[in-house]
């Protein structure tokens, strides 16, 4: 019974709040959050993460799966893009690794994506440019495409084709491995630019 499971989680919150919010390896609230998501209780999951903003010491760390990036994602999924942007902007001031993508895509990439979803493509570009300045992995990543490709996409969507081409050319200069698999992108852009 889902209600019984939720009641047990709530009981654990009352019995040991610090363990519930701040266990070093896996706070209990994270398990409750995942259970709520699994059972389709998105609004309750959002409410738990909203509480975690204040109660959990790990909430504002980019690498933490039950933190701000998850809350922003949930807000976006339910169509509350301004709330998602607000969470990401707050994270930008609170997470010292917001501009890093060593282990995660980086909080700035999520913020740029939210701006794009909200029709604010120039803000998305500016956010990616800030990421470029602060992210050592912007041009090359070990296990996925570099975030520079996203910047090129945003330039293209905003009609700044020449900037998109320059970005792709810079990727080629910095890491030829990407150029071997993504060469067609720059060809398409040159075609668009006339």
PDB file of N, CA and C in Angstrom, residues 101-193:
ATOM      1  N   UNK A 101      31.637  20.667 -15.616  1.00  0.00           N
ATOM      2  CA  UNK A 101      30.958  19.482 -16.141  1.00  0.00           C
ATOM      3  C   UNK A 101      31.859  18.263 -16.069  1.00  0.00           C
ATOM      4  N   UNK A 102      32.694  18.228 -15.033  1.00  0.00           N
ATOM      5  CA  UNK A 102      33.623  17.100 -14.910  1.00  0.00           C
ATOM      6  C   UNK A 102      32.877  15.774 -14.816  1.00  0.00           C
ATOM      7  N   UNK A 103      31.870  15.689 -13.954  1.00  0.00           N
ATOM      8  CA  UNK A 103      31.133  14.432 -13.815  1.00  0.00           C
ATOM      9  C   UNK A 103      29.701  14.533 -14.316  1.00  0.00           C
ATOM     10  N   UNK A 104      29.173  15.715 -14.416  1.00  0.00           N
ATOM     11  CA  UNK A 104      27.803  15.955 -14.882  1.00  0.00           C
ATOM     12  C   UNK A 104      27.866  16.946 -16.041  1.00  0.00           C
ATOM     13  N   UNK A 105      26.778  17.098 -16.801  1.00  0.00           N
ATOM     14  CA  UNK A 105      26.812  18.086 -17.893  1.00  0.00           C
ATOM     15  C   UNK A 105      27.036  19.516 -17.409  1.00  0.00           C
ATOM     16  N   UNK A 106      26.821  19.785 -16.141  1.00  0.00           N
ATOM     17  CA  UNK A 106      26.991  21.132 -15.614  1.00  0.00           C
ATOM     18  C   UNK A 106      25.657  21.812 -15.420  1.00  0.00           C
ATOM     19  N   UNK A 107      25.500  22.480 -14.291  1.00  0.00           N
ATOM     20  CA  UNK A 107      24.243  23.164 -14.013  1.00  0.00           C
ATOM     21  C   UNK A 107      23.914  24.206 -15.071  1.00  0.00           C
ATOM     22  N   UNK A 108      24.956  24.799 -15.645  1.00  0.00           N
ATOM     23  CA  UNK A 108      24.709  25.841 -16.645  1.00  0.00           C
ATOM     24  C   UNK A 108      24.047  25.275 -17.896  1.00  0.00           C
ATOM     25  N   UNK A 109      24.324  24.025 -18.242  1.00  0.00           N
ATOM     26  CA  UNK A 109      23.689  23.448 -19.435  1.00  0.00           C
ATOM     27  C   UNK A 109      22.196  23.257 -19.210  1.00  0.00           C
ATOM     28  N   UNK A 110      21.828  22.889 -17.988  1.00  0.00           N
ATOM     29  CA  UNK A 110      20.405  22.748 -17.674  1.00  0.00           C
ATOM     30  C   UNK A 110      19.718  24.107 -17.726  1.00  0.00           C
ATOM     31  N   UNK A 111      20.362  25.126 -17.177  1.00  0.00           N
ATOM     32  CA  UNK A 111      19.792  26.469 -17.210  1.00  0.00           C
ATOM     33  C   UNK A 111      19.631  26.951 -18.654  1.00  0.00           C
ATOM     34  N   UNK A 112      20.632  26.724 -19.487  1.00  0.00           N
ATOM     35  CA  UNK A 112      20.532  27.122 -20.891  1.00  0.00           C
ATOM     36  C   UNK A 112      19.379  26.405 -21.581  1.00  0.00           C
ATOM     37  N   UNK A 113      19.215  25.141 -21.296  1.00  0.00           N
ATOM     38  CA  UNK A 113      18.110  24.368 -21.879  1.00  0.00           C
ATOM     39  C   UNK A 113      16.756  24.915 -21.432  1.00  0.00           C
ATOM     40  N   UNK A 114      16.671  25.290 -20.171  1.00  0.00           N
ATOM     41  CA  UNK A 114      15.418  25.871 -19.660  1.00  0.00           C
ATOM     42  C   UNK A 114      15.119  27.199 -20.343  1.00  0.00           C
ATOM     43  N   UNK A 115      16.158  28.014 -20.519  1.00  0.00           N
ATOM     44  CA  UNK A 115      15.964  29.268 -21.244  1.00  0.00           C
ATOM     45  C   UNK A 115      15.456  28.991 -22.659  1.00  0.00           C
ATOM     46  N   UNK A 116      16.034  28.003 -23.307  1.00  0.00           N
ATOM     47  CA  UNK A 116      15.586  27.658 -24.664  1.00  0.00           C
ATOM     48  C   UNK A 116      14.111  27.250 -24.653  1.00  0.00           C
ATOM     49  N   UNK A 117      13.729  26.394 -23.707  1.00  0.00           N
ATOM     50  CA  UNK A 117      12.330  25.961 -23.609  1.00  0.00           C
ATOM     51  C   UNK A 117      11.393  27.135 -23.375  1.00  0.00           C
ATOM     52  N   UNK A 118      11.901  28.162 -22.725  1.00  0.00           N
ATOM     53  CA  UNK A 118      11.098  29.341 -22.409  1.00  0.00           C
ATOM     54  C   UNK A 118      11.150  30.389 -23.527  1.00  0.00           C
ATOM     55  N   UNK A 119      11.800  30.053 -24.638  1.00  0.00           N
ATOM     56  CA  UNK A 119      11.886  30.979 -25.763  1.00  0.00           C
ATOM     57  C   UNK A 119      12.928  32.067 -25.596  1.00  0.00           C
ATOM     58  N   UNK A 120      13.828  31.928 -24.650  1.00  0.00           N
ATOM     59  CA  UNK A 120      14.859  32.926 -24.370  1.00  0.00           C
ATOM     60  C   UNK A 120      16.204  32.441 -24.924  1.00  0.00           C
ATOM     61  N   UNK A 121      16.313  32.327 -26.221  1.00  0.00           N
ATOM     62  CA  UNK A 121      17.490  31.737 -26.847  1.00  0.00           C
ATOM     63  C   UNK A 121      18.750  32.560 -26.604  1.00  0.00           C
ATOM     64  N   UNK A 122      18.630  33.884 -26.552  1.00  0.00           N
ATOM     65  CA  UNK A 122      19.820  34.704 -26.274  1.00  0.00           C
ATOM     66  C   UNK A 122      20.340  34.471 -24.859  1.00  0.00           C
ATOM     67  N   UNK A 123      19.426  34.266 -23.907  1.00  0.00           N
ATOM     68  CA  UNK A 123      19.853  33.928 -22.542  1.00  0.00           C
ATOM     69  C   UNK A 123      20.532  32.567 -22.516  1.00  0.00           C
ATOM     70  N   UNK A 124      20.022  31.630 -23.331  1.00  0.00           N
ATOM     71  CA  UNK A 124      20.652  30.310 -23.424  1.00  0.00           C
ATOM     72  C   UNK A 124      22.084  30.447 -23.936  1.00  0.00           C
ATOM     73  N   UNK A 125      22.262  31.270 -24.970  1.00  0.00           N
ATOM     74  CA  UNK A 125      23.602  31.497 -25.520  1.00  0.00           C
ATOM     75  C   UNK A 125      24.514  32.121 -24.471  1.00  0.00           C
ATOM     76  N   UNK A 126      24.032  33.166 -23.794  1.00  0.00           N
ATOM     77  CA  UNK A 126      24.852  33.822 -22.763  1.00  0.00           C
ATOM     78  C   UNK A 126      25.242  32.861 -21.653  1.00  0.00           C
ATOM     79  N   UNK A 127      24.325  31.992 -21.272  1.00  0.00           N
ATOM     80  CA  UNK A 127      24.611  31.010 -20.220  1.00  0.00           C
ATOM     81  C   UNK A 127      25.684  30.031 -20.684  1.00  0.00           C
ATOM     82  N   UNK A 128      25.589  29.591 -21.934  1.00  0.00           N
ATOM     83  CA  UNK A 128      26.607  28.680 -22.461  1.00  0.00           C
ATOM     84  C   UNK A 128      27.963  29.370 -22.572  1.00  0.00           C
ATOM     85  N   UNK A 129      27.965  30.650 -22.912  1.00  0.00           N
ATOM     86  CA  UNK A 129      29.229  31.389 -22.979  1.00  0.00           C
ATOM     87  C   UNK A 129      29.859  31.506 -21.589  1.00  0.00           C
ATOM     88  N   UNK A 130      29.038  31.688 -20.552  1.00  0.00           N
ATOM     89  CA  UNK A 130      29.561  31.692 -19.183  1.00  0.00           C
ATOM     90  C   UNK A 130      30.140  30.321 -18.842  1.00  0.00           C
ATOM     91  N   UNK A 131      29.459  29.279 -19.294  1.00  0.00           N
ATOM     92  CA  UNK A 131      29.970  27.926 -19.080  1.00  0.00           C
ATOM     93  C   UNK A 131      31.302  27.711 -19.768  1.00  0.00           C
ATOM     94  N   UNK A 132      31.437  28.247 -20.954  1.00  0.00           N
ATOM     95  CA  UNK A 132      32.691  28.125 -21.704  1.00  0.00           C
ATOM     96  C   UNK A 132      33.848  28.700 -20.893  1.00  0.00           C
ATOM     97  N   UNK A 133      33.590  29.820 -20.232  1.00  0.00           N
ATOM     98  CA  UNK A 133      34.641  30.467 -19.448  1.00  0.00           C
ATOM     99  C   UNK A 133      35.015  29.673 -18.203  1.00  0.00           C
ATOM    100  N   UNK A 134      34.038  28.996 -17.592  1.00  0.00           N
ATOM    101  CA  UNK A 134      34.295  28.347 -16.315  1.00  0.00           C
ATOM    102  C   UNK A 134      34.424  26.837 -16.345  1.00  0.00           C
ATOM    103  N   UNK A 135      34.215  26.208 -17.492  1.00  0.00           N
ATOM    104  CA  UNK A 135      34.184  24.755 -17.577  1.00  0.00           C
ATOM    105  C   UNK A 135      35.377  24.247 -18.376  1.00  0.00           C
ATOM    106  N   UNK A 136      36.294  23.592 -17.697  1.00  0.00           N
ATOM    107  CA  UNK A 136      37.486  23.060 -18.365  1.00  0.00           C
ATOM    108  C   UNK A 136      37.137  21.981 -19.387  1.00  0.00           C
ATOM    109  N   UNK A 137      35.962  21.379 -19.265  1.00  0.00           N
ATOM    110  CA  UNK A 137      35.552  20.307 -20.174  1.00  0.00           C
ATOM    111  C   UNK A 137      34.590  20.786 -21.262  1.00  0.00           C
ATOM    112  N   UNK A 138      34.493  22.077 -21.465  1.00  0.00           N
ATOM    113  CA  UNK A 138      33.528  22.618 -22.415  1.00  0.00           C
ATOM    114  C   UNK A 138      33.781  22.114 -23.836  1.00  0.00           C
ATOM    115  N   UNK A 139      35.033  22.054 -24.241  1.00  0.00           N
ATOM    116  CA  UNK A 139      35.374  21.701 -25.620  1.00  0.00           C
ATOM    117  C   UNK A 139      35.594  20.205 -25.837  1.00  0.00           C
ATOM    118  N   UNK A 140      35.852  19.464 -24.795  1.00  0.00           N
ATOM    119  CA  UNK A 140      36.107  18.022 -24.935  1.00  0.00           C
ATOM    120  C   UNK A 140      35.709  17.309 -23.654  1.00  0.00           C
ATOM    121  N   UNK A 141      34.937  16.219 -23.814  1.00  0.00           N
ATOM    122  CA  UNK A 141      34.508  15.423 -22.662  1.00  0.00           C
ATOM    123  C   UNK A 141      34.860  13.970 -22.913  1.00  0.00           C
ATOM    124  N   UNK A 142      35.064  13.230 -21.840  1.00  0.00           N
ATOM    125  CA  UNK A 142      35.479  11.837 -21.974  1.00  0.00           C
ATOM    126  C   UNK A 142      34.375  10.919 -22.498  1.00  0.00           C
ATOM    127  N   UNK A 143      33.156  11.076 -22.014  1.00  0.00           N
ATOM    128  CA  UNK A 143      32.122  10.082 -22.294  1.00  0.00           C
ATOM    129  C   UNK A 143      30.925  10.598 -23.081  1.00  0.00           C
ATOM    130  N   UNK A 144      30.957  11.820 -23.502  1.00  0.00           N
ATOM    131  CA  UNK A 144      29.836  12.344 -24.284  1.00  0.00           C
ATOM    132  C   UNK A 144      30.327  13.536 -25.099  1.00  0.00           C
ATOM    133  N   UNK A 145      29.450  14.031 -25.947  1.00  0.00           N
ATOM    134  CA  UNK A 145      29.810  15.193 -26.759  1.00  0.00           C
ATOM    135  C   UNK A 145      30.058  16.401 -25.861  1.00  0.00           C
ATOM    136  N   UNK A 146      30.979  17.257 -26.258  1.00  0.00           N
ATOM    137  CA  UNK A 146      31.234  18.459 -25.456  1.00  0.00           C
ATOM    138  C   UNK A 146      30.041  19.415 -25.504  1.00  0.00           C
ATOM    139  N   UNK A 147      29.951  20.233 -24.486  1.00  0.00           N
ATOM    140  CA  UNK A 147      28.858  21.199 -24.397  1.00  0.00           C
ATOM    141  C   UNK A 147      28.936  22.251 -25.501  1.00  0.00           C
ATOM    142  N   UNK A 148      30.080  22.365 -26.145  1.00  0.00           N
ATOM    143  CA  UNK A 148      30.223  23.326 -27.239  1.00  0.00           C
ATOM    144  C   UNK A 148      29.235  23.037 -28.364  1.00  0.00           C
ATOM    145  N   UNK A 149      28.863  21.785 -28.550  1.00  0.00           N
ATOM    146  CA  UNK A 149      27.872  21.464 -29.582  1.00  0.00           C
ATOM    147  C   UNK A 149      26.524  22.099 -29.261  1.00  0.00           C
ATOM    148  N   UNK A 150      26.184  22.170 -27.989  1.00  0.00           N
ATOM    149  CA  UNK A 150      24.933  22.828 -27.591  1.00  0.00           C
ATOM    150  C   UNK A 150      24.981  24.316 -27.923  1.00  0.00           C
ATOM    151  N   UNK A 151      26.129  24.921 -27.678  1.00  0.00           N
ATOM    152  CA  UNK A 151      26.277  26.340 -28.015  1.00  0.00           C
ATOM    153  C   UNK A 151      26.072  26.548 -29.514  1.00  0.00           C
ATOM    154  N   UNK A 152      26.645  25.682 -30.326  1.00  0.00           N
ATOM    155  CA  UNK A 152      26.462  25.786 -31.778  1.00  0.00           C
ATOM    156  C   UNK A 152      24.980  25.644 -32.138  1.00  0.00           C
ATOM    157  N   UNK A 153      24.284  24.728 -31.472  1.00  0.00           N
ATOM    158  CA  UNK A 153      22.844  24.559 -31.724  1.00  0.00           C
ATOM    159  C   UNK A 153      22.070  25.832 -31.404  1.00  0.00           C
ATOM    160  N   UNK A 154      22.392  26.449 -30.273  1.00  0.00           N
ATOM    161  CA  UNK A 154      21.688  27.669 -29.883  1.00  0.00           C
ATOM    162  C   UNK A 154      21.964  28.802 -30.865  1.00  0.00           C
ATOM    163  N   UNK A 155      23.224  28.913 -31.298  1.00  0.00           N
ATOM    164  CA  UNK A 155      23.536  29.926 -32.309  1.00  0.00           C
ATOM    165  C   UNK A 155      22.711  29.689 -33.569  1.00  0.00           C
ATOM    166  N   UNK A 156      22.635  28.443 -33.984  1.00  0.00           N
ATOM    167  CA  UNK A 156      21.865  28.126 -35.194  1.00  0.00           C
ATOM    168  C   UNK A 156      20.392  28.491 -35.014  1.00  0.00           C
ATOM    169  N   UNK A 157      19.810  28.130 -33.875  1.00  0.00           N
ATOM    170  CA  UNK A 157      18.397  28.431 -33.621  1.00  0.00           C
ATOM    171  C   UNK A 157      18.120  29.922 -33.575  1.00  0.00           C
ATOM    172  N   UNK A 158      19.126  30.701 -33.176  1.00  0.00           N
ATOM    173  CA  UNK A 158      18.931  32.151 -33.112  1.00  0.00           C
ATOM    174  C   UNK A 158      19.226  32.832 -34.441  1.00  0.00           C
ATOM    175  N   UNK A 159      19.619  32.040 -35.443  1.00  0.00           N
ATOM    176  CA  UNK A 159      19.918  32.613 -36.746  1.00  0.00           C
ATOM    177  C   UNK A 159      21.345  33.117 -36.896  1.00  0.00           C
ATOM    178  N   UNK A 160      22.170  32.882 -35.881  1.00  0.00           N
ATOM    179  CA  UNK A 160      23.564  33.328 -35.924  1.00  0.00           C
ATOM    180  C   UNK A 160      24.430  32.199 -36.508  1.00  0.00           C
ATOM    181  N   UNK A 161      24.226  31.930 -37.780  1.00  0.00           N
ATOM    182  CA  UNK A 161      24.860  30.800 -38.454  1.00  0.00           C
ATOM    183  C   UNK A 161      26.384  30.923 -38.438  1.00  0.00           C
ATOM    184  N   UNK A 162      26.897  32.123 -38.678  1.00  0.00           N
ATOM    185  CA  UNK A 162      28.355  32.295 -38.691  1.00  0.00           C
ATOM    186  C   UNK A 162      28.973  31.985 -37.326  1.00  0.00           C
ATOM    187  N   UNK A 163      28.282  32.363 -36.248  1.00  0.00           N
ATOM    188  CA  UNK A 163      28.781  32.039 -34.903  1.00  0.00           C
ATOM    189  C   UNK A 163      28.749  30.521 -34.672  1.00  0.00           C
ATOM    190  N   UNK A 164      27.712  29.862 -35.178  1.00  0.00           N
ATOM    191  CA  UNK A 164      27.627  28.404 -35.053  1.00  0.00           C
ATOM    192  C   UNK A 164      28.795  27.759 -35.790  1.00  0.00           C
ATOM    193  N   UNK A 165      29.100  28.252 -36.984  1.00  0.00           N
ATOM    194  CA  UNK A 165      30.228  27.721 -37.762  1.00  0.00           C
ATOM    195  C   UNK A 165      31.532  27.924 -37.004  1.00  0.00           C
ATOM    196  N   UNK A 166      31.741  29.131 -36.476  1.00  0.00           N
ATOM    197  CA  UNK A 166      32.973  29.410 -35.713  1.00  0.00           C
ATOM    198  C   UNK A 166      33.108  28.469 -34.522  1.00  0.00           C
ATOM    199  N   UNK A 167      31.993  28.190 -33.851  1.00  0.00           N
ATOM    200  CA  UNK A 167      32.024  27.292 -32.694  1.00  0.00           C
ATOM    201  C   UNK A 167      32.421  25.888 -33.126  1.00  0.00           C
ATOM    202  N   UNK A 168      31.842  25.397 -34.212  1.00  0.00           N
ATOM    203  CA  UNK A 168      32.187  24.063 -34.702  1.00  0.00           C
ATOM    204  C   UNK A 168      33.635  24.000 -35.184  1.00  0.00           C
ATOM    205  N   UNK A 169      34.100  25.067 -35.817  1.00  0.00           N
ATOM    206  CA  UNK A 169      35.501  25.109 -36.247  1.00  0.00           C
ATOM    207  C   UNK A 169      36.440  25.067 -35.034  1.00  0.00           C
ATOM    208  N   UNK A 170      36.037  25.737 -33.963  1.00  0.00           N
ATOM    209  CA  UNK A 170      36.857  25.734 -32.746  1.00  0.00           C
ATOM    210  C   UNK A 170      36.900  24.327 -32.134  1.00  0.00           C
ATOM    211  N   UNK A 171      35.786  23.600 -32.217  1.00  0.00           N
ATOM    212  CA  UNK A 171      35.779  22.211 -31.733  1.00  0.00           C
ATOM    213  C   UNK A 171      36.796  21.398 -32.530  1.00  0.00           C
ATOM    214  N   UNK A 172      36.816  21.596 -33.833  1.00  0.00           N
ATOM    215  CA  UNK A 172      37.761  20.856 -34.681  1.00  0.00           C
ATOM    216  C   UNK A 172      39.208  21.156 -34.280  1.00  0.00           C
ATOM    217  N   UNK A 173      39.479  22.422 -33.989  1.00  0.00           N
ATOM    218  CA  UNK A 173      40.833  22.808 -33.576  1.00  0.00           C
ATOM    219  C   UNK A 173      41.233  22.154 -32.261  1.00  0.00           C
ATOM    220  N   UNK A 174      40.283  22.045 -31.351  1.00  0.00           N
ATOM    221  CA  UNK A 174      40.599  21.569 -30.011  1.00  0.00           C
ATOM    222  C   UNK A 174      40.563  20.050 -29.882  1.00  0.00           C
ATOM    223  N   UNK A 175      39.743  19.377 -30.705  1.00  0.00           N
ATOM    224  CA  UNK A 175      39.639  17.922 -30.582  1.00  0.00           C
ATOM    225  C   UNK A 175      39.174  17.331 -31.903  1.00  0.00           C
ATOM    226  N   UNK A 176      40.096  16.758 -32.646  1.00  0.00           N
ATOM    227  CA  UNK A 176      39.765  16.233 -33.973  1.00  0.00           C
ATOM    228  C   UNK A 176      38.878  14.997 -33.918  1.00  0.00           C
ATOM    229  N   UNK A 177      38.791  14.313 -32.786  1.00  0.00           N
ATOM    230  CA  UNK A 177      37.917  13.137 -32.694  1.00  0.00           C
ATOM    231  C   UNK A 177      36.467  13.504 -32.961  1.00  0.00           C
ATOM    232  N   UNK A 178      36.021  14.622 -32.433  1.00  0.00           N
ATOM    233  CA  UNK A 178      34.642  15.040 -32.650  1.00  0.00           C
ATOM    234  C   UNK A 178      34.422  15.433 -34.103  1.00  0.00           C
ATOM    235  N   UNK A 179      35.434  16.026 -34.673  1.00  0.00           N
ATOM    236  CA  UNK A 179      35.305  16.479 -36.045  1.00  0.00           C
ATOM    237  C   UNK A 179      35.049  15.295 -36.977  1.00  0.00           C
ATOM    238  N   UNK A 180      35.627  14.155 -36.687  1.00  0.00           N
ATOM    239  CA  UNK A 180      35.469  12.975 -37.541  1.00  0.00           C
ATOM    240  C   UNK A 180      34.023  12.483 -37.572  1.00  0.00           C
ATOM    241  N   UNK A 181      33.298  12.651 -36.481  1.00  0.00           N
ATOM    242  CA  UNK A 181      31.931  12.138 -36.428  1.00  0.00           C
ATOM    243  C   UNK A 181      30.877  13.214 -36.656  1.00  0.00           C
ATOM    244  N   UNK A 182      31.213  14.464 -36.519  1.00  0.00           N
ATOM    245  CA  UNK A 182      30.230  15.554 -36.613  1.00  0.00           C
ATOM    246  C   UNK A 182      30.513  16.514 -37.763  1.00  0.00           C
ATOM    247  N   UNK A 183      31.349  16.110 -38.711  1.00  0.00           N
ATOM    248  CA  UNK A 183      31.748  17.024 -39.786  1.00  0.00           C
ATOM    249  C   UNK A 183      30.576  17.534 -40.601  1.00  0.00           C
ATOM    250  N   UNK A 184      29.529  16.721 -40.722  1.00  0.00           N
ATOM    251  CA  UNK A 184      28.383  17.125 -41.538  1.00  0.00           C
ATOM    252  C   UNK A 184      27.696  18.374 -41.005  1.00  0.00           C
ATOM    253  N   UNK A 185      27.753  18.605 -39.712  1.00  0.00           N
ATOM    254  CA  UNK A 185      27.087  19.787 -39.121  1.00  0.00           C
ATOM    255  C   UNK A 185      27.612  21.079 -39.732  1.00  0.00           C
ATOM    256  N   UNK A 186      28.924  21.203 -39.811  1.00  0.00           N
ATOM    257  CA  UNK A 186      29.484  22.440 -40.338  1.00  0.00           C
ATOM    258  C   UNK A 186      29.165  22.571 -41.823  1.00  0.00           C
ATOM    259  N   UNK A 187      29.106  21.438 -42.538  1.00  0.00           N
ATOM    260  CA  UNK A 187      28.735  21.492 -43.964  1.00  0.00           C
ATOM    261  C   UNK A 187      27.329  22.046 -44.120  1.00  0.00           C
ATOM    262  N   UNK A 188      26.411  21.567 -43.291  1.00  0.00           N
ATOM    263  CA  UNK A 188      25.025  22.067 -43.351  1.00  0.00           C
ATOM    264  C   UNK A 188      24.955  23.557 -43.055  1.00  0.00           C
ATOM    265  N   UNK A 189      25.738  23.996 -42.071  1.00  0.00           N
ATOM    266  CA  UNK A 189      25.724  25.408 -41.696  1.00  0.00           C
ATOM    267  C   UNK A 189      26.330  26.289 -42.792  1.00  0.00           C
ATOM    268  N   UNK A 190      27.414  25.820 -43.393  1.00  0.00           N
ATOM    269  CA  UNK A 190      27.986  26.586 -44.506  1.00  0.00           C
ATOM    270  C   UNK A 190      26.949  26.712 -45.633  1.00  0.00           C
ATOM    271  N   UNK A 191      26.192  25.645 -45.864  1.00  0.00           N
ATOM    272  CA  UNK A 191      25.154  25.676 -46.882  1.00  0.00           C
ATOM    273  C   UNK A 191      24.080  26.720 -46.532  1.00  0.00           C
ATOM    274  N   UNK A 192      23.699  26.781 -45.244  1.00  0.00           N
ATOM    275  CA  UNK A 192      22.696  27.753 -44.803  1.00  0.00           C
ATOM    276  C   UNK A 192      23.188  29.193 -44.916  1.00  0.00           C
ATOM    277  N   UNK A 193      24.484  29.358 -44.695  1.00  0.00           N
ATOM    278  CA  UNK A 193      25.017  30.730 -44.684  1.00  0.00           C
ATOM    279  C   UNK A 193      25.150  31.329 -46.076  1.00  0.00           C
TER     280      UNK A 193
END
